[in-house]
């Protein structure tokens, strides 16, 4: 009987080492160690042994069982790890599958526009959208530019017939806003504007951002304070702002605003055409006539307004030499803005 046990144990070990999967190993275990497995079968033969031999045989069988159990456990662990590794390898998802393909991003103009809007919103300005097809009234008349006034020639307007035109300035939104809101008010209006103009720095369609603040006691100092913050935020901390007298029918007094050139710090270079300054916007104290037209008493309230080209700001920030680059959507150009 001892021989039989040894033979069974040998066979069992051979099958354990041949088992290629956890399932196969389990089948071997049932075959040898199961309730009606080969070893249990063998134990039935104990009955035929002499009583003094039984405990000896019992000990041998138990030891064999225990050592086989240990081998099953070791092999089981090994198979489990192997199968897990195989499963992980076969179910792996290749997240680099899109490597090398192009991902989208904001157009430089949209990105700059968003930054500009964020800046003014952080200062408490309300944001307003106005129509691109405007009436003569909002684009000109309410802004103190009557019909046949020579100031209309400042902007080459696309007239659409009747009273309609493509707005030539976002200043039209000022009037609409003041009709609907009473002071104190603080608003910006970014949007598309149109002028019959076409060269390296002008495009028939471009983008402006209008700003308007009306309250008691608003002065040129408030305007300068805001524009100073604005210039430092977008062109660098050491940027200087300069006001030059100018003329707009809807502001009195009016100014043209320059910032010191960020490229040469005022020394004079190609970007600032040797002057050390870059013109960025028009502004002024809102003309009393405009306030009155919009139902605001100019003896009680004053305000300032400013307007600039978003395209121009984007071109200065990124050093873009030609406005058309912003509209051609040439991928080689756009890919440079990451
Ligand atoms: N609307 C003017 C322009 O397009 C800019 C401006 C806005 C000037 C507001 C003064 C006040 O040139």
Tab-separated table of N, CA and C and ligand atoms in Angstrom, residues 139 143 154-155 168-172 174 193 195 206 208-212 223 247-256 279 281-286 304-309, ligand 1:
chain	number	residue	atom	x	y	z
A	139	UNK	N	-26.124	103.846	-35.311
A	139	UNK	CA	-24.714	103.908	-35.715
A	139	UNK	C	-24.208	105.353	-35.823
A	143	UNK	N	-25.465	109.149	-32.051
A	143	UNK	CA	-24.085	109.389	-31.605
A	143	UNK	C	-23.587	110.758	-32.075
A	154	UNK	N	-15.355	109.766	-41.625
A	154	UNK	CA	-14.293	109.140	-40.822
A	154	UNK	C	-14.334	107.615	-40.992
A	155	UNK	N	-15.482	107.106	-41.299
A	155	UNK	CA	-15.625	105.659	-41.457
A	155	UNK	C	-16.292	105.371	-42.802
A	168	UNK	N	-20.508	100.288	-38.403
A	168	UNK	CA	-19.108	100.613	-38.641
A	168	UNK	C	-18.352	100.729	-37.319
A	169	UNK	N	-19.092	100.667	-36.206
A	169	UNK	CA	-18.455	100.802	-34.884
A	169	UNK	C	-19.384	100.186	-33.821
A	170	UNK	N	-18.774	99.603	-32.789
A	170	UNK	CA	-19.597	99.040	-31.708
A	170	UNK	C	-20.193	100.154	-30.833
A	171	UNK	N	-19.820	101.419	-31.122
A	171	UNK	CA	-20.405	102.531	-30.361
A	171	UNK	C	-21.931	102.534	-30.457
A	172	UNK	N	-22.444	101.927	-31.532
A	172	UNK	CA	-23.901	101.839	-31.676
A	172	UNK	C	-24.526	101.146	-30.450
A	174	UNK	N	-23.603	101.371	-27.360
A	174	UNK	CA	-23.700	102.318	-26.225
A	174	UNK	C	-25.109	102.856	-26.095
A	193	UNK	N	-17.455	94.479	-36.745
A	193	UNK	CA	-17.833	95.744	-37.399
A	193	UNK	C	-17.290	95.732	-38.834
A	195	UNK	N	-16.123	98.033	-42.444
A	195	UNK	CA	-15.767	99.288	-43.112
A	195	UNK	C	-15.160	98.983	-44.467
A	206	UNK	N	-13.779	93.537	-39.202
A	206	UNK	CA	-12.855	93.382	-38.079
A	206	UNK	C	-13.656	93.416	-36.776
A	208	UNK	N	-14.340	95.023	-32.819
A	208	UNK	CA	-14.106	96.104	-31.856
A	208	UNK	C	-14.606	95.691	-30.484
A	209	UNK	N	-14.120	96.410	-29.492
A	209	UNK	CA	-14.680	96.264	-28.152
A	209	UNK	C	-14.941	97.669	-27.627
A	210	UNK	N	-16.194	97.918	-27.345
A	210	UNK	CA	-16.619	99.236	-26.863
A	210	UNK	C	-16.745	99.171	-25.339
A	211	UNK	N	-16.390	100.255	-24.683
A	211	UNK	CA	-16.592	100.301	-23.232
A	211	UNK	C	-17.310	101.593	-22.861
A	212	UNK	N	-18.178	101.507	-21.861
A	212	UNK	CA	-18.923	102.709	-21.448
A	212	UNK	C	-19.144	102.670	-19.937
A	223	UNK	N	-11.148	107.262	-16.612
A	223	UNK	CA	-10.812	106.657	-17.905
A	223	UNK	C	-9.346	106.259	-17.927
A	247	UNK	N	-10.568	113.854	-32.029
A	247	UNK	CA	-11.967	114.253	-32.221
A	247	UNK	C	-12.854	113.053	-32.531
A	248	UNK	N	-13.926	112.881	-31.781
A	248	UNK	CA	-15.022	111.972	-32.123
A	248	UNK	C	-16.306	112.735	-31.838
A	249	UNK	N	-17.297	112.604	-32.703
A	249	UNK	CA	-18.534	113.384	-32.505
A	249	UNK	C	-19.244	113.025	-31.197
A	250	UNK	N	-19.052	111.803	-30.724
A	250	UNK	CA	-19.819	111.324	-29.556
A	250	UNK	C	-19.083	111.478	-28.232
A	251	UNK	N	-17.840	112.003	-28.270
A	251	UNK	CA	-17.129	112.277	-27.010
A	251	UNK	C	-16.576	113.699	-27.055
A	252	UNK	N	-16.551	114.328	-25.890
A	252	UNK	CA	-16.023	115.699	-25.815
A	252	UNK	C	-15.558	115.962	-24.388
A	253	UNK	N	-14.266	116.106	-24.095
A	253	UNK	CA	-13.177	116.011	-25.069
A	253	UNK	C	-12.900	114.563	-25.516
A	254	UNK	N	-12.187	114.446	-26.628
A	254	UNK	CA	-11.839	113.126	-27.167
A	254	UNK	C	-10.333	112.927	-27.144
A	255	UNK	N	-9.935	111.683	-27.019
A	255	UNK	CA	-8.493	111.375	-27.041
A	255	UNK	C	-8.201	110.155	-27.896
A	256	UNK	N	-6.972	110.132	-28.368
A	256	UNK	CA	-6.427	108.949	-29.018
A	256	UNK	C	-5.434	108.403	-27.989
A	279	UNK	N	-0.465	103.263	-31.245
A	279	UNK	CA	-1.832	103.743	-31.040
A	279	UNK	C	-2.762	102.539	-30.873
A	281	UNK	N	-6.309	102.914	-29.205
A	281	UNK	CA	-7.754	103.126	-29.144
A	281	UNK	C	-8.168	104.587	-29.136
A	282	UNK	N	-9.487	104.784	-29.335
A	282	UNK	CA	-10.095	106.098	-29.239
A	282	UNK	C	-10.983	106.123	-28.003
A	283	UNK	N	-11.082	107.300	-27.368
A	283	UNK	CA	-11.877	107.382	-26.138
A	283	UNK	C	-12.243	108.833	-25.854
A	284	UNK	N	-12.962	109.022	-24.783
A	284	UNK	CA	-13.287	110.393	-24.397
A	284	UNK	C	-14.421	110.431	-23.386
A	285	UNK	N	-14.779	111.659	-23.005
A	285	UNK	CA	-15.908	111.870	-22.099
A	285	UNK	C	-17.174	111.938	-22.958
A	286	UNK	N	-18.170	111.141	-22.596
A	286	UNK	CA	-19.370	111.022	-23.430
A	286	UNK	C	-19.984	112.415	-23.655
A	304	UNK	N	-17.526	108.074	-19.449
A	304	UNK	CA	-16.481	107.967	-20.478
A	304	UNK	C	-16.772	106.754	-21.349
A	305	UNK	N	-16.232	106.809	-22.569
A	305	UNK	CA	-16.376	105.688	-23.491
A	305	UNK	C	-15.035	105.459	-24.162
A	306	UNK	N	-14.813	104.217	-24.560
A	306	UNK	CA	-13.597	103.919	-25.341
A	306	UNK	C	-13.933	102.804	-26.315
A	307	UNK	N	-13.162	102.726	-27.373
A	307	UNK	CA	-13.379	101.655	-28.345
A	307	UNK	C	-12.062	101.285	-28.993
A	308	UNK	N	-11.819	99.976	-29.120
A	308	UNK	CA	-10.572	99.565	-29.788
A	308	UNK	C	-10.802	98.337	-30.656
A	309	UNK	N	-9.832	98.086	-31.537
A	309	UNK	CA	-9.907	96.912	-32.405
A	309	UNK	C	-9.321	95.700	-31.704
B	1	LIG	N1	-16.051	104.337	-32.279
B	1	LIG	C1	-14.723	104.878	-32.410
B	1	LIG	C2	-14.070	104.282	-33.648
B	1	LIG	O1	-14.548	103.290	-34.136
B	1	LIG	C3	-13.897	104.579	-31.183
B	1	LIG	C4	-14.414	105.265	-29.961
B	1	LIG	C5	-15.300	104.623	-29.125
B	1	LIG	C6	-14.014	106.565	-29.641
B	1	LIG	C7	-15.764	105.253	-27.993
B	1	LIG	C8	-14.470	107.185	-28.529
B	1	LIG	C9	-15.351	106.536	-27.699
B	1	LIG	O2	-13.091	104.800	-34.142
